[in-house]
PDB file of C-alpha atoms and ligand atoms in Angstrom:
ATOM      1  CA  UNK A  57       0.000   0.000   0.000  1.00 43.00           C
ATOM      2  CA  UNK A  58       1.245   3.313  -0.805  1.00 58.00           C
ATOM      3  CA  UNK A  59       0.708   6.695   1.009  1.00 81.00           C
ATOM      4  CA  UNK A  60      -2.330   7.517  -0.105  1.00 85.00           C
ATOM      5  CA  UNK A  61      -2.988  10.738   1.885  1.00 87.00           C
ATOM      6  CA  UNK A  62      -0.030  11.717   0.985  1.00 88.00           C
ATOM      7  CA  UNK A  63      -0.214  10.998  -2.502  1.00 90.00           C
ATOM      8  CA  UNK A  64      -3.523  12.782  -2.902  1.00 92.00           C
ATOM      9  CA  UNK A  65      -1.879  15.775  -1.022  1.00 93.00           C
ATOM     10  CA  UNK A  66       1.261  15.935  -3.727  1.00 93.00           C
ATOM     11  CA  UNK A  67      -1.654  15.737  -6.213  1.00 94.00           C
ATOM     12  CA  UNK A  68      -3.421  19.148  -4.962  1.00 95.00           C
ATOM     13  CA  UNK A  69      -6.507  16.713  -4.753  1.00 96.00           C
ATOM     14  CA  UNK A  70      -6.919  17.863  -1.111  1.00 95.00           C
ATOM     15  CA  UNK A  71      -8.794  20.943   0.055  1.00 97.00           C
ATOM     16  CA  UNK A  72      -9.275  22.502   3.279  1.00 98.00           C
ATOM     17  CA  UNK A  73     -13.329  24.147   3.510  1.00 98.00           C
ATOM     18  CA  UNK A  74     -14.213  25.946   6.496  1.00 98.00           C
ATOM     19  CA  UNK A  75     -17.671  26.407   8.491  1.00 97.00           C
ATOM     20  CA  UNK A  76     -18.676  29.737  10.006  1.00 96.00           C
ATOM     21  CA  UNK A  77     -18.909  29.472  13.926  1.00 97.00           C
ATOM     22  CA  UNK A  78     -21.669  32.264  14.786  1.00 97.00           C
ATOM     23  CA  UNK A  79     -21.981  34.147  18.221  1.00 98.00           C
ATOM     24  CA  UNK A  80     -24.863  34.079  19.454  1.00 98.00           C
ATOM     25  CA  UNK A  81     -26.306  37.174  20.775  1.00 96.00           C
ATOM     26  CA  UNK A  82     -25.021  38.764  17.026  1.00 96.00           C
ATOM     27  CA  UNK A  83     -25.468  36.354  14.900  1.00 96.00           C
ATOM     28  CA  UNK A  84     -21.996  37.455  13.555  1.00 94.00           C
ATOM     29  CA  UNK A  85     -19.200  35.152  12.277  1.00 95.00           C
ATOM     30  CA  UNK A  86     -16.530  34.736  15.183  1.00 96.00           C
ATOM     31  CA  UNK A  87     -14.830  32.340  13.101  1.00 97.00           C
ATOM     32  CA  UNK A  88     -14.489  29.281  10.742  1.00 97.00           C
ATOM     33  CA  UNK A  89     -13.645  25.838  11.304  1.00 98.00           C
ATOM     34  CA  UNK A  90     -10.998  24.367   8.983  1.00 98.00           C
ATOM     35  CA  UNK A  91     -12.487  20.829   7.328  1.00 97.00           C
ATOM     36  CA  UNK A  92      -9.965  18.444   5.384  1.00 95.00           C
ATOM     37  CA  UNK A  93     -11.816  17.441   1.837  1.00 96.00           C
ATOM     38  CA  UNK A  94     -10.503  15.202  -0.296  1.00 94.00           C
ATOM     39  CA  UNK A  95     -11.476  16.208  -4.260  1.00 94.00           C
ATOM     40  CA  UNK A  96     -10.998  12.240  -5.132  1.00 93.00           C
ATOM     41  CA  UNK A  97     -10.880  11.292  -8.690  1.00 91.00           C
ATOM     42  CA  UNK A  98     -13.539   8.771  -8.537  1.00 92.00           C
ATOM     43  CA  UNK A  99     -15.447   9.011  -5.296  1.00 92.00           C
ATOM     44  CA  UNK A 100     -15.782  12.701  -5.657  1.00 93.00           C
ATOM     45  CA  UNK A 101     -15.535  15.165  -2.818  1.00 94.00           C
ATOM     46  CA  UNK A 102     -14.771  13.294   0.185  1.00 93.00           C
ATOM     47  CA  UNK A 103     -14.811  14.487   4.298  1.00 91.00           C
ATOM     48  CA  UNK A 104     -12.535  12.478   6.871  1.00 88.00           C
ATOM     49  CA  UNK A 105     -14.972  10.305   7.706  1.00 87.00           C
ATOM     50  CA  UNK A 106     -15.054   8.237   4.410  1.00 88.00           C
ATOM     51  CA  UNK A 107     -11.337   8.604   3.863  1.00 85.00           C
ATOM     52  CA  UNK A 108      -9.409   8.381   7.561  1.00 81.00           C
ATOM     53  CA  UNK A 109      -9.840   4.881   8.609  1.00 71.00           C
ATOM     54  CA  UNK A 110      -8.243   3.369   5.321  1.00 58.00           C
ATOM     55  CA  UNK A 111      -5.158   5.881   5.080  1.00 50.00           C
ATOM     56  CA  UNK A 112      -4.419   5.476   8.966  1.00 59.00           C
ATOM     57  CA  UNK A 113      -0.335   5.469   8.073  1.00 60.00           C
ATOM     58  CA  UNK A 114      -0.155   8.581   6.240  1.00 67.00           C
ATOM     59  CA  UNK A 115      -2.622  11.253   8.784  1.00 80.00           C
ATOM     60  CA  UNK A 116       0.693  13.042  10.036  1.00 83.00           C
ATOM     61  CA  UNK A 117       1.111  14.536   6.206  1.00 86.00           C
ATOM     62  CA  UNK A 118      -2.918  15.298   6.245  1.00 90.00           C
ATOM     63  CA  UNK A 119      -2.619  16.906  10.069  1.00 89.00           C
ATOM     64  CA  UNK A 120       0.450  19.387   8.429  1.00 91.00           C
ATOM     65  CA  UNK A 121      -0.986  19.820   5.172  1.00 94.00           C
ATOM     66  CA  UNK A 122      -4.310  21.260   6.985  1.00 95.00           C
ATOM     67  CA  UNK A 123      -2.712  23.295   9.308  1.00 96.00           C
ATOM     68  CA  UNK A 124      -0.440  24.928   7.293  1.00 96.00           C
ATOM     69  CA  UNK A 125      -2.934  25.901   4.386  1.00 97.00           C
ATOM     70  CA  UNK A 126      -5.683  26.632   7.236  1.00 98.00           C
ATOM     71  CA  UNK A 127      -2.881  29.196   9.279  1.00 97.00           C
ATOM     72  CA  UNK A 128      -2.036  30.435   5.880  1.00 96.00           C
ATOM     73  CA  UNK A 129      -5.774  31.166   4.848  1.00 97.00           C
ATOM     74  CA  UNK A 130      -6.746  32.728   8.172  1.00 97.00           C
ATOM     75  CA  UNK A 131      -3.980  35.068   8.066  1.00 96.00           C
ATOM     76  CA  UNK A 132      -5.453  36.717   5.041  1.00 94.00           C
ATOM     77  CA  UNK A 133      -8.752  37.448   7.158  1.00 94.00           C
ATOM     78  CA  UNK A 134      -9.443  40.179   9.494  1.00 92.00           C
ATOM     79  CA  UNK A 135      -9.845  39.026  13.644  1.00 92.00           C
ATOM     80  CA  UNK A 136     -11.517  36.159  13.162  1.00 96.00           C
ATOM     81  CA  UNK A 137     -10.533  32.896  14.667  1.00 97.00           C
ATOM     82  CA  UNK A 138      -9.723  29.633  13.123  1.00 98.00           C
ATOM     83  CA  UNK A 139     -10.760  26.156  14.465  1.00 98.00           C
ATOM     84  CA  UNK A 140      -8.101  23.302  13.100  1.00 97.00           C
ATOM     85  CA  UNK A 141      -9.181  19.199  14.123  1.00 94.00           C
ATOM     86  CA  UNK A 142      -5.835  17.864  15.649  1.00 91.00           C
ATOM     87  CA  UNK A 143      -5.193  14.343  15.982  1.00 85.00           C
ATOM     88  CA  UNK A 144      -5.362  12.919  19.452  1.00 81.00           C
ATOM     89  CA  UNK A 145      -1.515  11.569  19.513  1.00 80.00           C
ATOM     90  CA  UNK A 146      -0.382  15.064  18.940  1.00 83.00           C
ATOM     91  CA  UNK A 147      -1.593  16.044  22.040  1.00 81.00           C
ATOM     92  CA  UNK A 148       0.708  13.434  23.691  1.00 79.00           C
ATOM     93  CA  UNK A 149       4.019  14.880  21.741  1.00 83.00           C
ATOM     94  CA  UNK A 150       6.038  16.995  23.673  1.00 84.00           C
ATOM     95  CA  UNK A 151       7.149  18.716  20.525  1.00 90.00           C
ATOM     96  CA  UNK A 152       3.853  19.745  19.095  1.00 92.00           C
ATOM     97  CA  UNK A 153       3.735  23.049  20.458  1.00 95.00           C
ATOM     98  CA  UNK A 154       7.192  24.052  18.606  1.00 95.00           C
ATOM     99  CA  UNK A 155       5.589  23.071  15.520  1.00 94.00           C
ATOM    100  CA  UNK A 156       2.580  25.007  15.982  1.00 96.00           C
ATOM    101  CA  UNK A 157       5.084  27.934  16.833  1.00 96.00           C
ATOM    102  CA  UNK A 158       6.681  26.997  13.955  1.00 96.00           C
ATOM    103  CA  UNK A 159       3.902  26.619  11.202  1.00 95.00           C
ATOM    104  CA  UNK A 160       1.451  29.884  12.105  1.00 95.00           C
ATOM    105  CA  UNK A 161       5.018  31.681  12.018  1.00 95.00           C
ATOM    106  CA  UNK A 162       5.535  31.037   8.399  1.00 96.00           C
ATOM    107  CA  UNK A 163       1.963  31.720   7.816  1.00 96.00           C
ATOM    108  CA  UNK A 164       1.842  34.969   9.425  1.00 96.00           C
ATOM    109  CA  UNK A 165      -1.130  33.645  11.753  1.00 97.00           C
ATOM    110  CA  UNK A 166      -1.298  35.879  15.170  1.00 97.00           C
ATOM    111  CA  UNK A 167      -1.512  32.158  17.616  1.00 97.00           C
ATOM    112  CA  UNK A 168      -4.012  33.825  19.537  1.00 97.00           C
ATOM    113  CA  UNK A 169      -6.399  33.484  16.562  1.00 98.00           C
ATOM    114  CA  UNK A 170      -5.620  29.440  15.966  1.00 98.00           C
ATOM    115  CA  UNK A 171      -7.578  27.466  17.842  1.00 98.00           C
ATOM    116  CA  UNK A 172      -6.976  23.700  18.491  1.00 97.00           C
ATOM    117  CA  UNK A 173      -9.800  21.343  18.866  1.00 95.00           C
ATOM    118  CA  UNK A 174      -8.881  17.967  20.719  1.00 92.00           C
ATOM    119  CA  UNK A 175     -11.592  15.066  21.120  1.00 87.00           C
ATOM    120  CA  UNK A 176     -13.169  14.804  24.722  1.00 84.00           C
ATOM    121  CA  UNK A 177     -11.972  10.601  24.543  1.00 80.00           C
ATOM    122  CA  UNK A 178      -8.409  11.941  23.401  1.00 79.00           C
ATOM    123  CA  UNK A 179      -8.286  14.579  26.450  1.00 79.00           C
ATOM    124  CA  UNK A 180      -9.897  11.907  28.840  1.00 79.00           C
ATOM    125  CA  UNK A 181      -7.379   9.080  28.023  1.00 82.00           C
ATOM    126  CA  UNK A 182      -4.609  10.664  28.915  1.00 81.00           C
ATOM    127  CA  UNK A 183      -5.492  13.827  31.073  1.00 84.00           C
ATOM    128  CA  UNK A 184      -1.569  14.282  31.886  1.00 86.00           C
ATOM    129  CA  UNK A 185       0.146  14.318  28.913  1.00 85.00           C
ATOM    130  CA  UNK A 186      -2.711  16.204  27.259  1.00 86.00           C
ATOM    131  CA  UNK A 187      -2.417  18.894  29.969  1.00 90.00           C
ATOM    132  CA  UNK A 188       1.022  19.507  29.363  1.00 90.00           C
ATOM    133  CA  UNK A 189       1.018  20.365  26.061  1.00 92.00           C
ATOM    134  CA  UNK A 190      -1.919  22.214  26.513  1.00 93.00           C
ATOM    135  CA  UNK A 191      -0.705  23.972  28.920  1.00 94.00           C
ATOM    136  CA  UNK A 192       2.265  25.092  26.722  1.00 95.00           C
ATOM    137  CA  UNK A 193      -0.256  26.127  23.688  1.00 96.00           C
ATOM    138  CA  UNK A 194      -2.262  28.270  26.211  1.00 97.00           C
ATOM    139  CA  UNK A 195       1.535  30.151  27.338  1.00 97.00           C
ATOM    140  CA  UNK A 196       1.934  30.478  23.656  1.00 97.00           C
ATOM    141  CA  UNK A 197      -1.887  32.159  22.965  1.00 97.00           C
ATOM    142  CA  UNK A 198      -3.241  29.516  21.384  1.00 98.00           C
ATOM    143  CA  UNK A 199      -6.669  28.182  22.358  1.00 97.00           C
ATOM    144  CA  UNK A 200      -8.400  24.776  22.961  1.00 96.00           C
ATOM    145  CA  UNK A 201     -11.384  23.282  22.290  1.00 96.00           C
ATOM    146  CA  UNK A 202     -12.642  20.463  23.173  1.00 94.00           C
ATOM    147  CA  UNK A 203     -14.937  18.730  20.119  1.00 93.00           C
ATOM    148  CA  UNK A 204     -17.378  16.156  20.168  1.00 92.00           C
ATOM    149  CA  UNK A 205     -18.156  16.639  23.887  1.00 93.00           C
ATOM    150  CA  UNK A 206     -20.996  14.768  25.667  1.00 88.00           C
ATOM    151  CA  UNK A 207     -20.336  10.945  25.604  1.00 73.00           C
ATOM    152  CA  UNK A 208     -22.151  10.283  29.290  1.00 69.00           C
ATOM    153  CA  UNK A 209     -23.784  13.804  29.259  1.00 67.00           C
ATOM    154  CA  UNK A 210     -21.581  14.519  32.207  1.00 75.00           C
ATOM    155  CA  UNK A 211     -19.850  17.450  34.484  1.00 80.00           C
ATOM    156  CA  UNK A 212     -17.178  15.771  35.590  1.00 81.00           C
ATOM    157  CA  UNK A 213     -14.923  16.640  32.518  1.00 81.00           C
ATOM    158  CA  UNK A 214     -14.871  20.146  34.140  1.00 84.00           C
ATOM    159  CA  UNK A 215     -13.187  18.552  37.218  1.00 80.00           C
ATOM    160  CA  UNK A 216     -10.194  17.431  35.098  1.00 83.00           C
ATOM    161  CA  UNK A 217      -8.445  21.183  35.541  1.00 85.00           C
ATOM    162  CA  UNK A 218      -7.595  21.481  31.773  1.00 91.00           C
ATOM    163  CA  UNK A 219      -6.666  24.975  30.792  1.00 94.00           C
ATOM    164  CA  UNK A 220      -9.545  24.618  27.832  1.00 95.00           C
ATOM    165  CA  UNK A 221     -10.802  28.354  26.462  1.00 96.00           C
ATOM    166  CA  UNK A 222     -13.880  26.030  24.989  1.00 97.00           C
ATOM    167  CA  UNK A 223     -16.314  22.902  24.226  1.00 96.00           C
ATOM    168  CA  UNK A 224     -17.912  21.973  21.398  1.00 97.00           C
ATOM    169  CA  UNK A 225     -21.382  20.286  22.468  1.00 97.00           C
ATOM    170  CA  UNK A 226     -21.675  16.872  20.074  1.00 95.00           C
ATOM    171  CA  UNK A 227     -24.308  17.369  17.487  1.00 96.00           C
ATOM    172  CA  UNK A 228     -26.523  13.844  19.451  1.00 95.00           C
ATOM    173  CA  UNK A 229     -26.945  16.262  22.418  1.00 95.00           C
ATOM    174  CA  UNK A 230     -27.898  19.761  20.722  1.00 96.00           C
ATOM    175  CA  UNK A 231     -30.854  17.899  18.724  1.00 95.00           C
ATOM    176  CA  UNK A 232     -31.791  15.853  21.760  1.00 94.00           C
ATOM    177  CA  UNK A 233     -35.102  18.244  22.406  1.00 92.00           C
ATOM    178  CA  UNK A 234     -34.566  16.615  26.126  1.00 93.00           C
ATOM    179  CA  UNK A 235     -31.519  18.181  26.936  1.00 93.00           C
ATOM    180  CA  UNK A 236     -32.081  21.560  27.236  1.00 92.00           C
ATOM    181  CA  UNK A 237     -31.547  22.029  31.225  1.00 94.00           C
ATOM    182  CA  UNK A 238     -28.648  19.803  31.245  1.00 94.00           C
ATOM    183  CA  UNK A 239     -26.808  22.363  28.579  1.00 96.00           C
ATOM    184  CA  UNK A 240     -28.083  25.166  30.512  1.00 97.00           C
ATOM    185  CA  UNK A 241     -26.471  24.152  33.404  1.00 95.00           C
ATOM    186  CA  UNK A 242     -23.328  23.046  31.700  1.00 95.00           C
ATOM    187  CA  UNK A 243     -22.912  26.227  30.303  1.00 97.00           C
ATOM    188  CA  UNK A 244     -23.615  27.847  33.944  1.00 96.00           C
ATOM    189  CA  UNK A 245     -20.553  25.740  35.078  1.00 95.00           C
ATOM    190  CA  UNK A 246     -18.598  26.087  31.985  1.00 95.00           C
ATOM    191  CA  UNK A 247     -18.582  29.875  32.148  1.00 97.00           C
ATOM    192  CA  UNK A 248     -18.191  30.229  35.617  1.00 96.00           C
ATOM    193  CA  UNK A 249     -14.770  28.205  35.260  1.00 95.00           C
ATOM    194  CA  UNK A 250     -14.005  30.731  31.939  1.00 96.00           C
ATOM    195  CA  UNK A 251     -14.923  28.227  29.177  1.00 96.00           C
ATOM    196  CA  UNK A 252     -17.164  29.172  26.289  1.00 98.00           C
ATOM    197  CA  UNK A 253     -19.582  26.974  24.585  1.00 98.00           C
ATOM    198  CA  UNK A 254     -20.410  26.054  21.272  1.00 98.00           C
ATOM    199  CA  UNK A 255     -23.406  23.862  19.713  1.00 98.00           C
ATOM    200  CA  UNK A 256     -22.644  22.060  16.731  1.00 98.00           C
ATOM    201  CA  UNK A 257     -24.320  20.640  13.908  1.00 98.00           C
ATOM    202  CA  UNK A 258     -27.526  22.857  14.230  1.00 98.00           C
ATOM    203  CA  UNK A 259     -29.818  22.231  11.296  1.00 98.00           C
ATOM    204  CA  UNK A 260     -33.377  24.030  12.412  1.00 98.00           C
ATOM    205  CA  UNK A 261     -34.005  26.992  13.978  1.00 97.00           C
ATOM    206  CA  UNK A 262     -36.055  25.770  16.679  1.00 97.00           C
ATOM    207  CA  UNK A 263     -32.195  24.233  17.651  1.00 97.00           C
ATOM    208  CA  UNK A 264     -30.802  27.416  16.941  1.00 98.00           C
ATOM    209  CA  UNK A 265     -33.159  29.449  19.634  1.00 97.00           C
ATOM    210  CA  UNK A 266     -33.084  26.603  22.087  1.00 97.00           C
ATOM    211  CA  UNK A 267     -29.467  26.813  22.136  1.00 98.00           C
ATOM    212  CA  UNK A 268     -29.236  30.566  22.462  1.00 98.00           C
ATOM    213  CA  UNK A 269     -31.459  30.379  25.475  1.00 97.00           C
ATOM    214  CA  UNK A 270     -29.426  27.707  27.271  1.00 97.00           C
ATOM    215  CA  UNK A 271     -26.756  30.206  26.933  1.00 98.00           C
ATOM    216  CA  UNK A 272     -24.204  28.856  24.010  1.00 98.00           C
ATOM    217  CA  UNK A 273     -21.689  30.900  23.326  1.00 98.00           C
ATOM    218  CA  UNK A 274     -21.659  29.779  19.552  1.00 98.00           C
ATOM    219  CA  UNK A 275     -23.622  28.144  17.233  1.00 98.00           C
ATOM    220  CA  UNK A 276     -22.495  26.044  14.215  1.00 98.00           C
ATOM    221  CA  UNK A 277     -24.508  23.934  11.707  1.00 98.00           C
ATOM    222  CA  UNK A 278     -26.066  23.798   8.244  1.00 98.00           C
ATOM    223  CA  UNK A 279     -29.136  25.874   9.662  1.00 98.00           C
ATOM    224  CA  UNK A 280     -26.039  28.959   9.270  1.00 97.00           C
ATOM    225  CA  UNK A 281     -23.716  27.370   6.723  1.00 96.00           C
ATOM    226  CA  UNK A 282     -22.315  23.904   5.522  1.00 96.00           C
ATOM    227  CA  UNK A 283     -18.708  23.992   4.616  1.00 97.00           C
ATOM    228  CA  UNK A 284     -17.731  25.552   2.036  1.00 96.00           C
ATOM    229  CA  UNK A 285     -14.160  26.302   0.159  1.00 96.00           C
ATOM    230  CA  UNK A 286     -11.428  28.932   1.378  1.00 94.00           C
ATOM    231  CA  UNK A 287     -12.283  31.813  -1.971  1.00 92.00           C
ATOM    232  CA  UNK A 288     -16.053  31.268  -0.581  1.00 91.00           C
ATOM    233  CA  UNK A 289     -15.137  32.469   2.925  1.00 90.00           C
ATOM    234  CA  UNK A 290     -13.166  35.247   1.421  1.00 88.00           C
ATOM    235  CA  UNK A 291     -16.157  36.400  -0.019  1.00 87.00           C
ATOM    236  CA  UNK A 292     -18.163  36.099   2.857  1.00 84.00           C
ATOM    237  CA  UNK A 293     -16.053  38.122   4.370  1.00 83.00           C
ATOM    238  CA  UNK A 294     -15.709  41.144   2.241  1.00 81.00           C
ATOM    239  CA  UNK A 295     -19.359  41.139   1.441  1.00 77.00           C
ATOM    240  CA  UNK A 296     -19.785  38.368  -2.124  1.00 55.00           C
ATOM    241  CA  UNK A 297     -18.478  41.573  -4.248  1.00 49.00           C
ATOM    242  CA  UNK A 298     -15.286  39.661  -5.520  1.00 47.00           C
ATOM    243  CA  UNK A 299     -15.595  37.409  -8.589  1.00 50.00           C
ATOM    244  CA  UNK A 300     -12.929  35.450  -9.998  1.00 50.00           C
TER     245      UNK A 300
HETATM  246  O1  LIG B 503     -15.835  16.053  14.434  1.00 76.14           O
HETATM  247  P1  LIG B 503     -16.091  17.435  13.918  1.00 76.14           P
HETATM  248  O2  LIG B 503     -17.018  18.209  14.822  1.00 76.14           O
HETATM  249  O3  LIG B 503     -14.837  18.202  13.646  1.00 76.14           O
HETATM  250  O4  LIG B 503     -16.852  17.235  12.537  1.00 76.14           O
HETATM  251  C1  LIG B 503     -17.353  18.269  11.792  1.00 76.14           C
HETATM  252  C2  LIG B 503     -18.176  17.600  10.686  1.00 76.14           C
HETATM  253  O5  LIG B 503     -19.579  17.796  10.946  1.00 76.14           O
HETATM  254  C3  LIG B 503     -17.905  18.184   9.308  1.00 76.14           C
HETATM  255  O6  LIG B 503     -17.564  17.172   8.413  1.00 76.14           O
HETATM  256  C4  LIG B 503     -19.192  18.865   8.911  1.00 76.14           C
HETATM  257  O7  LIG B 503     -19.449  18.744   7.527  1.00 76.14           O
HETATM  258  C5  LIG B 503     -20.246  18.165   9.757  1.00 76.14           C
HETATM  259  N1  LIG B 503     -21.350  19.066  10.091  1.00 76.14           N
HETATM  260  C6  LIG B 503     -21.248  20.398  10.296  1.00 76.14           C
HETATM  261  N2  LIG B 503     -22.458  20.941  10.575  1.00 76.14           N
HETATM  262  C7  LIG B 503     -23.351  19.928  10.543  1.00 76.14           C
HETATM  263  C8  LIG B 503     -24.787  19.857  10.725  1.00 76.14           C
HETATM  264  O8  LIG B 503     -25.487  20.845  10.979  1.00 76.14           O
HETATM  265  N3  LIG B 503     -25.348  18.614  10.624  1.00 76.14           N
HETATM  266  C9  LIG B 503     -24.618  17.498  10.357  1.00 76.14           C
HETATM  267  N4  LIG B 503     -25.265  16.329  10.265  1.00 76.14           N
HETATM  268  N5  LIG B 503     -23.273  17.519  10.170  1.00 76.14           N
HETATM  269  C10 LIG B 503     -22.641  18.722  10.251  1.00 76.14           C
HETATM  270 MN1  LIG B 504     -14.137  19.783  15.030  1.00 76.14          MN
END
């Protein structure tokens, strides 16, 4: 078998789309979430979950390629953030925070506008080793978030003392119509401890109000935007007048 992340990276077949994250009380853009697509010559346009479990070997060249074209993209915006999906073993290497320092450097990213989204299992496994490097990324500006969260719909995540600037509520509990006061109280705790919140995957707007009254921070979903590619943002941005 042959690299084929990598070969599909050295054959500019893979993309990097991004999803608007929207504050809530606004209803402005805060930021976008960076999304690895794979523009495959036969399946068509792929997302990680049709394309990570076969190409296990090759991620660390899909990890770099994203982060450096998602850092370089972001620079070109005004203040707006930028969510990149890191794997969970990075979180365990002590040298991952130089190479952060190292790629938003070349890219001219401010680090305080890179944020770093870790899987709740990936933080949970291995709470120590996760903390240190987080740690480090926090000295260095960058932020963490922590995706997926709500396996067990439980508080005691919030015991664990990791210096995380946000979670990302798991798309199963933000359309579960029953779980409304457990968010809302979440959030109370969350906040008090300095974390924001974000929903994901909101589709309706009945989600999209019940979230903003349990006190989300952010909202994120096709019911704002799906994904799209890095010229679409751009335009977004500066108002859909530029045509290419
Ligand atoms: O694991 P992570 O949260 O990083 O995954 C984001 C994925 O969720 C993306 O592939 C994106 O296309 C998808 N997604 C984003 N918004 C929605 C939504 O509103 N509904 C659904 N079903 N999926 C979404
Ligand atoms: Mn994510």
């Amino acid at each position: 078998m042959t690299n084929a992340l990598a070969n599909a990276i050295a054959a500019g077949e893979m993309d990097v789309w991004y999803q608007p994250q929207i504050a809530s009380t606004t209803l402005r853009i805060a930021g976008f979430e960076a999304l690895a697509r794979w523009n495959h010559p036969e399946r068509g346009c792929i997302g990680p979950d049709e394309f990570l479990d076969q190409s296990e070997e090759s991620i660390e060249d899909l990890a770099a390629f994203v982060l450096a074209r998602a850092c370089s993209d972001a620079a070109l915006w005004p203040d707006l953030m930028v969510g990149v999906n890191v794997a969970p073993y990075q979180f365990t290497h002590g040298a991952f925070p130089d190479e952060i320092a190292a790629i938003a450097s070349a890219s001219g990213l401010p680090l305080d506008r890179l944020e770093l989204e870790i899987l709740e299992n990936a933080a949970l496994e291995n709470p120590d080793a996760a903390r240190a490097v987080m740690v480090r990324l926090r000295e260095m500006g960058v932020r963490i978030a922590i995706d997926d969260f709500g396996q067990g719909h439980s508080h005691e995540f919030l015991l664990l003392d990791l210096p995380v600037s946000k979670i990302k509520l798991a798309r199963s509990i933000v359309i579960d119509p029953t779980a409304g006061d457990w968010i809302a109280e979440f959030v109370g705790m969350a906040h008090a401890l300095d974390m924001e919140i974000t929903a994901e995957g909101v589709e309706t707007q009945a989600q999209a109000k019940a979230m903003q009254a349990a006190g989300c921070d952010y909202m994120q979903g096709f019911f704002f935007a799906r994904p799209a590619p890095g010229r679409d943002v751009v335009r977004a941005i500066v108002g859909g007048g530029a045509k290419t």
